[in-house]
Amino acid sequence: MSAIDGKVALVTGAGRGIGRAIAVALAKQGCEVVITARSVDQLLAVQNEIHAFHGVARPIQADLTIDDELQILMESCGPVDFLINNAGWGRRAPVIRAKVEDWDQTLRLNLRAPMILAQKLLPAMIEKGAGAVINIGSVSGKSGEANGAAYSASKFGLIGFTQSLFEEVREHNIKVAVILPGFVDTPMIPPVKHLDRSKMIQAADVAQAVLYVLNAPATACPVEITIRSQRTPYR
């Protein structure tokens, strides 16, 4: 039996892309997955995909930038063994032209929501003396780039939050990690002529990193994992 079999995980942003891949990978390992996203149709499609191989998935629609919906999500999902903070968003624009409401949306979803979910779901893990919080960050959290200030700031913040949280709960046998993928082939990346998507990181690759953290021995915690494309995807 793996460290995942029979456990319960909450996966945010699970309607497509990386979140969907993580939810499917966990379910295939025998984990009950609580999947959340804004799109009910996407959630039901993921649930059907998981049910097709007799996995267990519970969809809960929620917009994590809205406090009332965050609260309903936490009340509905109940205690979990693993929290996978994957939901993220960003809109590219130079600082002098960016909309403040876009900054607020980015920071609320990419940083504030993971912090609140961890705060509310950790007590049950601490009481049990086991669990994991895995944040899906980005290489943009290690190096800023033009026109991505708010997104990079949110991902830099997520790394800092991960490091601090690990120090707070490590003695409770709770793993805390941040996974930093580079360019991932997801619907968030629009079609670009000079981009060879077959050479991009795949969503399933990120899911494998999540499994690696969860299956790590009790004596070790991979606190930070960076994933880069083996070959450059640019033509």
mmCIF file of C-alpha atoms in Angstrom:
data_model
loop_
_atom_site.group_PDB
_atom_site.id
_atom_site.type_symbol
_atom_site.label_atom_id
_atom_site.label_comp_id
_atom_site.label_asym_id
_atom_site.label_seq_id
_atom_site.Cartn_x
_atom_site.Cartn_y
_atom_site.Cartn_z
ATOM 1 C CA MET A 1 0.000 0.000 0.000
ATOM 2 C CA SER A 2 1.379 3.435 -0.967
ATOM 3 C CA ALA A 3 1.400 6.498 1.276
ATOM 4 C CA ILE A 4 -1.453 7.829 -0.854
ATOM 5 C CA ASP A 5 -3.910 4.920 -0.907
ATOM 6 C CA GLY A 6 -7.013 5.569 1.192
ATOM 7 C CA LYS A 7 -6.155 9.230 1.846
ATOM 8 C CA VAL A 8 -8.192 12.335 0.966
ATOM 9 C CA ALA A 9 -6.771 15.215 -1.058
ATOM 10 C CA LEU A 10 -8.128 18.621 -2.001
ATOM 11 C CA VAL A 11 -6.883 19.758 -5.416
ATOM 12 C CA THR A 12 -7.637 23.332 -6.479
ATOM 13 C CA GLY A 13 -7.815 24.407 -10.094
ATOM 14 C CA ALA A 14 -8.644 20.798 -10.918
ATOM 15 C CA GLY A 15 -10.893 21.405 -13.914
ATOM 16 C CA ARG A 16 -8.121 21.250 -16.503
ATOM 17 C CA GLY A 17 -4.382 21.300 -17.106
ATOM 18 C CA ILE A 18 -2.051 20.610 -14.201
ATOM 19 C CA GLY A 19 -4.838 20.339 -11.629
ATOM 20 C CA ARG A 20 -6.700 17.739 -13.665
ATOM 21 C CA ALA A 21 -3.500 15.724 -14.133
ATOM 22 C CA ILE A 22 -2.766 15.822 -10.402
ATOM 23 C CA ALA A 23 -6.296 14.766 -9.479
ATOM 24 C CA VAL A 24 -6.226 11.853 -11.923
ATOM 25 C CA ALA A 25 -2.783 10.708 -10.771
ATOM 26 C CA LEU A 26 -3.826 10.782 -7.114
ATOM 27 C CA ALA A 27 -7.069 8.918 -7.810
ATOM 28 C CA LYS A 28 -5.161 6.213 -9.665
ATOM 29 C CA GLN A 29 -3.086 5.740 -6.503
ATOM 30 C CA GLY A 30 -6.252 5.104 -4.469
ATOM 31 C CA CYS A 31 -6.704 8.616 -3.094
ATOM 32 C CA GLU A 32 -10.151 10.166 -2.765
ATOM 33 C CA VAL A 33 -9.880 13.542 -4.472
ATOM 34 C CA VAL A 34 -11.957 16.598 -3.716
ATOM 35 C CA ILE A 35 -11.698 18.647 -6.896
ATOM 36 C CA THR A 36 -12.542 22.322 -7.123
ATOM 37 C CA ALA A 37 -12.627 24.901 -9.898
ATOM 38 C CA ARG A 38 -14.933 27.642 -11.151
ATOM 39 C CA SER A 39 -16.319 25.588 -14.062
ATOM 40 C CA VAL A 40 -18.889 22.956 -13.127
ATOM 41 C CA ASP A 41 -18.684 21.397 -16.596
ATOM 42 C CA GLN A 42 -14.924 20.921 -16.316
ATOM 43 C CA LEU A 43 -15.248 19.435 -12.834
ATOM 44 C CA LEU A 44 -17.875 16.944 -13.975
ATOM 45 C CA ALA A 45 -15.678 15.911 -16.914
ATOM 46 C CA VAL A 46 -12.759 15.223 -14.533
ATOM 47 C CA GLN A 47 -15.056 13.368 -12.143
ATOM 48 C CA ASN A 48 -16.298 11.162 -14.999
ATOM 49 C CA GLU A 49 -12.724 10.496 -16.095
ATOM 50 C CA ILE A 50 -11.823 9.365 -12.582
ATOM 51 C CA HIS A 51 -14.994 7.320 -12.140
ATOM 52 C CA ALA A 52 -14.174 5.515 -15.398
ATOM 53 C CA PHE A 53 -11.291 3.707 -13.656
ATOM 54 C CA HIS A 54 -13.331 3.322 -10.426
ATOM 55 C CA GLY A 55 -11.623 6.175 -8.641
ATOM 56 C CA VAL A 56 -13.360 8.478 -6.172
ATOM 57 C CA ALA A 57 -13.799 12.191 -6.901
ATOM 58 C CA ARG A 58 -16.007 14.809 -5.260
ATOM 59 C CA PRO A 59 -16.491 18.030 -7.253
ATOM 60 C CA ILE A 60 -17.093 21.328 -5.443
ATOM 61 C CA GLN A 61 -17.497 24.465 -7.538
ATOM 62 C CA ALA A 62 -15.811 27.519 -6.024
ATOM 63 C CA ASP A 63 -14.154 30.804 -6.914
ATOM 64 C CA LEU A 64 -11.206 30.966 -4.521
ATOM 65 C CA THR A 65 -10.952 34.741 -4.777
ATOM 66 C CA ILE A 66 -14.305 35.070 -2.984
ATOM 67 C CA ASP A 67 -14.156 34.530 0.794
ATOM 68 C CA ASP A 68 -17.690 33.151 1.129
ATOM 69 C CA GLU A 69 -16.985 30.520 -1.522
ATOM 70 C CA LEU A 70 -13.663 29.645 0.127
ATOM 71 C CA GLN A 71 -15.533 29.071 3.382
ATOM 72 C CA ILE A 72 -18.174 26.898 1.719
ATOM 73 C CA LEU A 73 -15.429 24.859 0.050
ATOM 74 C CA MET A 74 -13.655 24.174 3.350
ATOM 75 C CA GLU A 75 -16.888 23.262 5.104
ATOM 76 C CA SER A 76 -17.966 20.990 2.253
ATOM 77 C CA CYS A 77 -14.722 19.080 1.787
ATOM 78 C CA GLY A 78 -14.095 18.399 5.497
ATOM 79 C CA PRO A 79 -10.689 17.271 6.826
ATOM 80 C CA VAL A 80 -8.111 16.251 4.226
ATOM 81 C CA ASP A 81 -4.756 14.504 4.334
ATOM 82 C CA PHE A 82 -3.257 16.447 1.435
ATOM 83 C CA LEU A 83 -3.810 20.004 0.235
ATOM 84 C CA ILE A 84 -2.652 20.662 -3.323
ATOM 85 C CA ASN A 85 -2.776 24.401 -4.064
ATOM 86 C CA ASN A 86 -2.702 24.490 -7.846
ATOM 87 C CA ALA A 87 -5.184 27.183 -8.926
ATOM 88 C CA GLY A 88 -3.470 30.159 -10.487
ATOM 89 C CA TRP A 89 -4.008 33.071 -12.843
ATOM 90 C CA GLY A 90 -2.161 36.003 -14.319
ATOM 91 C CA ARG A 91 -2.550 38.683 -16.977
ATOM 92 C CA ARG A 92 0.522 40.048 -18.698
ATOM 93 C CA ALA A 93 0.965 43.814 -18.812
ATOM 94 C CA PRO A 94 3.671 46.361 -18.062
ATOM 95 C CA VAL A 95 3.408 47.823 -14.560
ATOM 96 C CA ILE A 96 2.502 51.303 -15.779
ATOM 97 C CA ARG A 97 -0.439 49.962 -17.818
ATOM 98 C CA ALA A 98 -1.636 47.080 -15.642
ATOM 99 C CA LYS A 99 -5.046 47.190 -14.001
ATOM 100 C CA VAL A 100 -5.031 47.131 -10.214
ATOM 101 C CA GLU A 101 -8.028 44.782 -10.239
ATOM 102 C CA ASP A 102 -5.921 42.276 -12.219
ATOM 103 C CA TRP A 103 -3.160 42.549 -9.600
ATOM 104 C CA ASP A 104 -5.737 41.928 -6.863
ATOM 105 C CA GLN A 105 -7.154 38.904 -8.695
ATOM 106 C CA THR A 106 -3.687 37.426 -9.220
ATOM 107 C CA LEU A 107 -2.574 37.862 -5.628
ATOM 108 C CA ARG A 108 -5.861 36.650 -4.162
ATOM 109 C CA LEU A 109 -5.865 33.452 -6.203
ATOM 110 C CA ASN A 110 -2.152 32.642 -6.399
ATOM 111 C CA LEU A 111 -1.095 33.537 -2.857
ATOM 112 C CA ARG A 112 -3.918 34.515 -0.505
ATOM 113 C CA ALA A 113 -6.156 31.508 -1.225
ATOM 114 C CA PRO A 114 -3.365 28.933 -0.635
ATOM 115 C CA MET A 115 -2.502 30.647 2.654
ATOM 116 C CA ILE A 116 -6.109 30.628 3.873
ATOM 117 C CA LEU A 117 -6.707 27.009 2.824
ATOM 118 C CA ALA A 118 -3.540 25.920 4.613
ATOM 119 C CA GLN A 119 -4.487 27.871 7.733
ATOM 120 C CA LYS A 120 -7.926 26.262 7.937
ATOM 121 C CA LEU A 121 -7.042 22.688 6.886
ATOM 122 C CA LEU A 122 -3.769 22.242 8.779
ATOM 123 C CA PRO A 123 -5.223 21.820 12.302
ATOM 124 C CA ALA A 124 -6.703 18.418 11.378
ATOM 125 C CA MET A 125 -3.349 17.328 9.919
ATOM 126 C CA ILE A 126 -1.523 18.505 13.040
ATOM 127 C CA GLU A 127 -3.953 16.589 15.254
ATOM 128 C CA LYS A 128 -3.375 13.471 13.163
ATOM 129 C CA GLY A 129 0.396 13.985 13.061
ATOM 130 C CA ALA A 130 0.585 13.519 9.299
ATOM 131 C CA GLY A 131 -0.286 15.258 6.046
ATOM 132 C CA ALA A 132 1.048 17.393 3.238
ATOM 133 C CA VAL A 133 0.641 20.831 1.719
ATOM 134 C CA ILE A 134 1.975 21.086 -1.834
ATOM 135 C CA ASN A 135 1.948 24.420 -3.634
ATOM 136 C CA ILE A 136 2.267 24.603 -7.400
ATOM 137 C CA GLY A 137 4.439 27.612 -8.086
ATOM 138 C CA SER A 138 6.460 28.575 -11.136
ATOM 139 C CA VAL A 139 10.001 29.346 -12.220
ATOM 140 C CA SER A 140 8.605 32.901 -12.407
ATOM 141 C CA GLY A 141 8.865 32.778 -8.627
ATOM 142 C CA LYS A 142 12.649 32.547 -8.902
ATOM 143 C CA SER A 143 13.257 35.180 -11.584
ATOM 144 C CA GLY A 144 11.042 38.102 -12.543
ATOM 145 C CA GLU A 145 10.274 39.067 -16.115
ATOM 146 C CA ALA A 146 8.932 42.100 -17.903
ATOM 147 C CA ASN A 147 5.134 42.325 -18.111
ATOM 148 C CA GLY A 148 4.652 39.664 -15.442
ATOM 149 C CA ALA A 149 5.212 41.636 -12.241
ATOM 150 C CA ALA A 150 2.113 40.598 -10.296
ATOM 151 C CA TYR A 151 2.339 36.964 -11.350
ATOM 152 C CA SER A 152 6.019 36.751 -10.422
ATOM 153 C CA ALA A 153 5.358 38.544 -7.127
ATOM 154 C CA SER A 154 2.640 36.040 -6.257
ATOM 155 C CA LYS A 155 4.903 33.090 -7.049
ATOM 156 C CA PHE A 156 7.876 34.578 -5.160
ATOM 157 C CA GLY A 157 5.479 34.945 -2.235
ATOM 158 C CA LEU A 158 4.301 31.353 -2.556
ATOM 159 C CA ILE A 159 7.888 30.130 -2.234
ATOM 160 C CA GLY A 160 8.390 32.213 0.904
ATOM 161 C CA PHE A 161 5.114 30.953 2.359
ATOM 162 C CA THR A 162 6.131 27.352 1.651
ATOM 163 C CA GLN A 163 9.512 27.764 3.341
ATOM 164 C CA SER A 164 7.996 29.398 6.415
ATOM 165 C CA LEU A 165 5.169 26.890 6.707
ATOM 166 C CA PHE A 166 7.581 23.968 6.466
ATOM 167 C CA GLU A 167 9.505 25.296 9.460
ATOM 168 C CA GLU A 168 6.266 25.677 11.426
ATOM 169 C CA VAL A 169 4.859 22.181 10.895
ATOM 170 C CA ARG A 170 7.835 19.925 10.147
ATOM 171 C CA GLU A 171 7.837 18.525 13.707
ATOM 172 C CA HIS A 172 4.237 17.402 13.180
ATOM 173 C CA ASN A 173 5.374 15.073 10.367
ATOM 174 C CA ILE A 174 3.654 17.256 7.757
ATOM 175 C CA LYS A 175 5.369 17.650 4.417
ATOM 176 C CA VAL A 176 5.337 21.098 2.808
ATOM 177 C CA ALA A 177 6.656 21.592 -0.696
ATOM 178 C CA VAL A 178 6.543 23.951 -3.644
ATOM 179 C CA ILE A 179 6.890 22.675 -7.216
ATOM 180 C CA LEU A 180 8.238 25.158 -9.749
ATOM 181 C CA PRO A 181 7.500 24.167 -13.351
ATOM 182 C CA GLY A 182 8.757 26.052 -16.368
ATOM 183 C CA PHE A 183 6.668 26.234 -19.552
ATOM 184 C CA VAL A 184 3.866 23.651 -19.219
ATOM 185 C CA ASP A 185 1.651 22.591 -22.121
ATOM 186 C CA THR A 186 -1.722 23.675 -20.752
ATOM 187 C CA PRO A 187 -4.723 25.641 -22.080
ATOM 188 C CA MET A 188 -3.266 28.741 -20.373
ATOM 189 C CA ILE A 189 -0.574 28.869 -23.082
ATOM 190 C CA PRO A 190 -2.104 30.101 -26.368
ATOM 191 C CA PRO A 191 -0.989 28.697 -29.735
ATOM 192 C CA VAL A 192 2.334 30.229 -30.779
ATOM 193 C CA LYS A 193 3.983 29.448 -34.123
ATOM 194 C CA HIS A 194 7.538 29.295 -32.803
ATOM 195 C CA LEU A 195 6.609 27.018 -29.866
ATOM 196 C CA ASP A 196 6.955 23.232 -30.180
ATOM 197 C CA ARG A 197 4.442 22.008 -27.636
ATOM 198 C CA SER A 198 5.731 18.431 -27.837
ATOM 199 C CA LYS A 199 8.925 19.635 -26.141
ATOM 200 C CA MET A 200 7.131 21.498 -23.359
ATOM 201 C CA ILE A 201 6.710 20.134 -19.843
ATOM 202 C CA GLN A 202 3.517 18.089 -19.690
ATOM 203 C CA ALA A 203 0.890 18.427 -16.962
ATOM 204 C CA ALA A 204 1.473 14.760 -16.096
ATOM 205 C CA ASP A 205 5.131 15.587 -15.376
ATOM 206 C CA VAL A 206 4.059 17.991 -12.637
ATOM 207 C CA ALA A 207 1.673 15.363 -11.266
ATOM 208 C CA GLN A 208 4.609 12.961 -10.990
ATOM 209 C CA ALA A 209 6.462 15.516 -8.879
ATOM 210 C CA VAL A 210 3.458 15.700 -6.542
ATOM 211 C CA LEU A 211 3.496 11.909 -6.175
ATOM 212 C CA TYR A 212 7.242 12.056 -5.486
ATOM 213 C CA VAL A 213 6.690 14.425 -2.558
ATOM 214 C CA LEU A 214 3.827 12.399 -1.110
ATOM 215 C CA ASN A 215 5.766 9.132 -1.381
ATOM 216 C CA ALA A 216 8.974 10.568 0.063
ATOM 217 C CA PRO A 217 10.210 8.732 3.170
ATOM 218 C CA ALA A 218 9.236 10.037 6.584
ATOM 219 C CA THR A 219 12.815 11.174 7.176
ATOM 220 C CA ALA A 220 12.885 13.542 4.183
ATOM 221 C CA CYS A 221 10.846 16.322 2.607
ATOM 222 C CA PRO A 222 11.547 17.666 -0.897
ATOM 223 C CA VAL A 223 10.693 21.269 0.010
ATOM 224 C CA GLU A 224 11.379 22.755 -3.434
ATOM 225 C CA ILE A 225 11.367 21.046 -6.836
ATOM 226 C CA THR A 226 12.145 22.849 -10.097
ATOM 227 C CA ILE A 227 11.006 21.274 -13.378
ATOM 228 C CA ARG A 228 12.481 22.467 -16.677
ATOM 229 C CA SER A 229 11.956 21.257 -20.227
ATOM 230 C CA GLN A 230 14.602 18.702 -21.197
ATOM 231 C CA ARG A 231 14.887 20.344 -24.621
ATOM 232 C CA THR A 232 14.072 23.945 -25.499
ATOM 233 C CA PRO A 233 10.519 24.168 -26.865
ATOM 234 C CA TYR A 234 11.333 27.177 -29.025
ATOM 235 C CA ARG A 235 11.832 26.537 -32.725
#
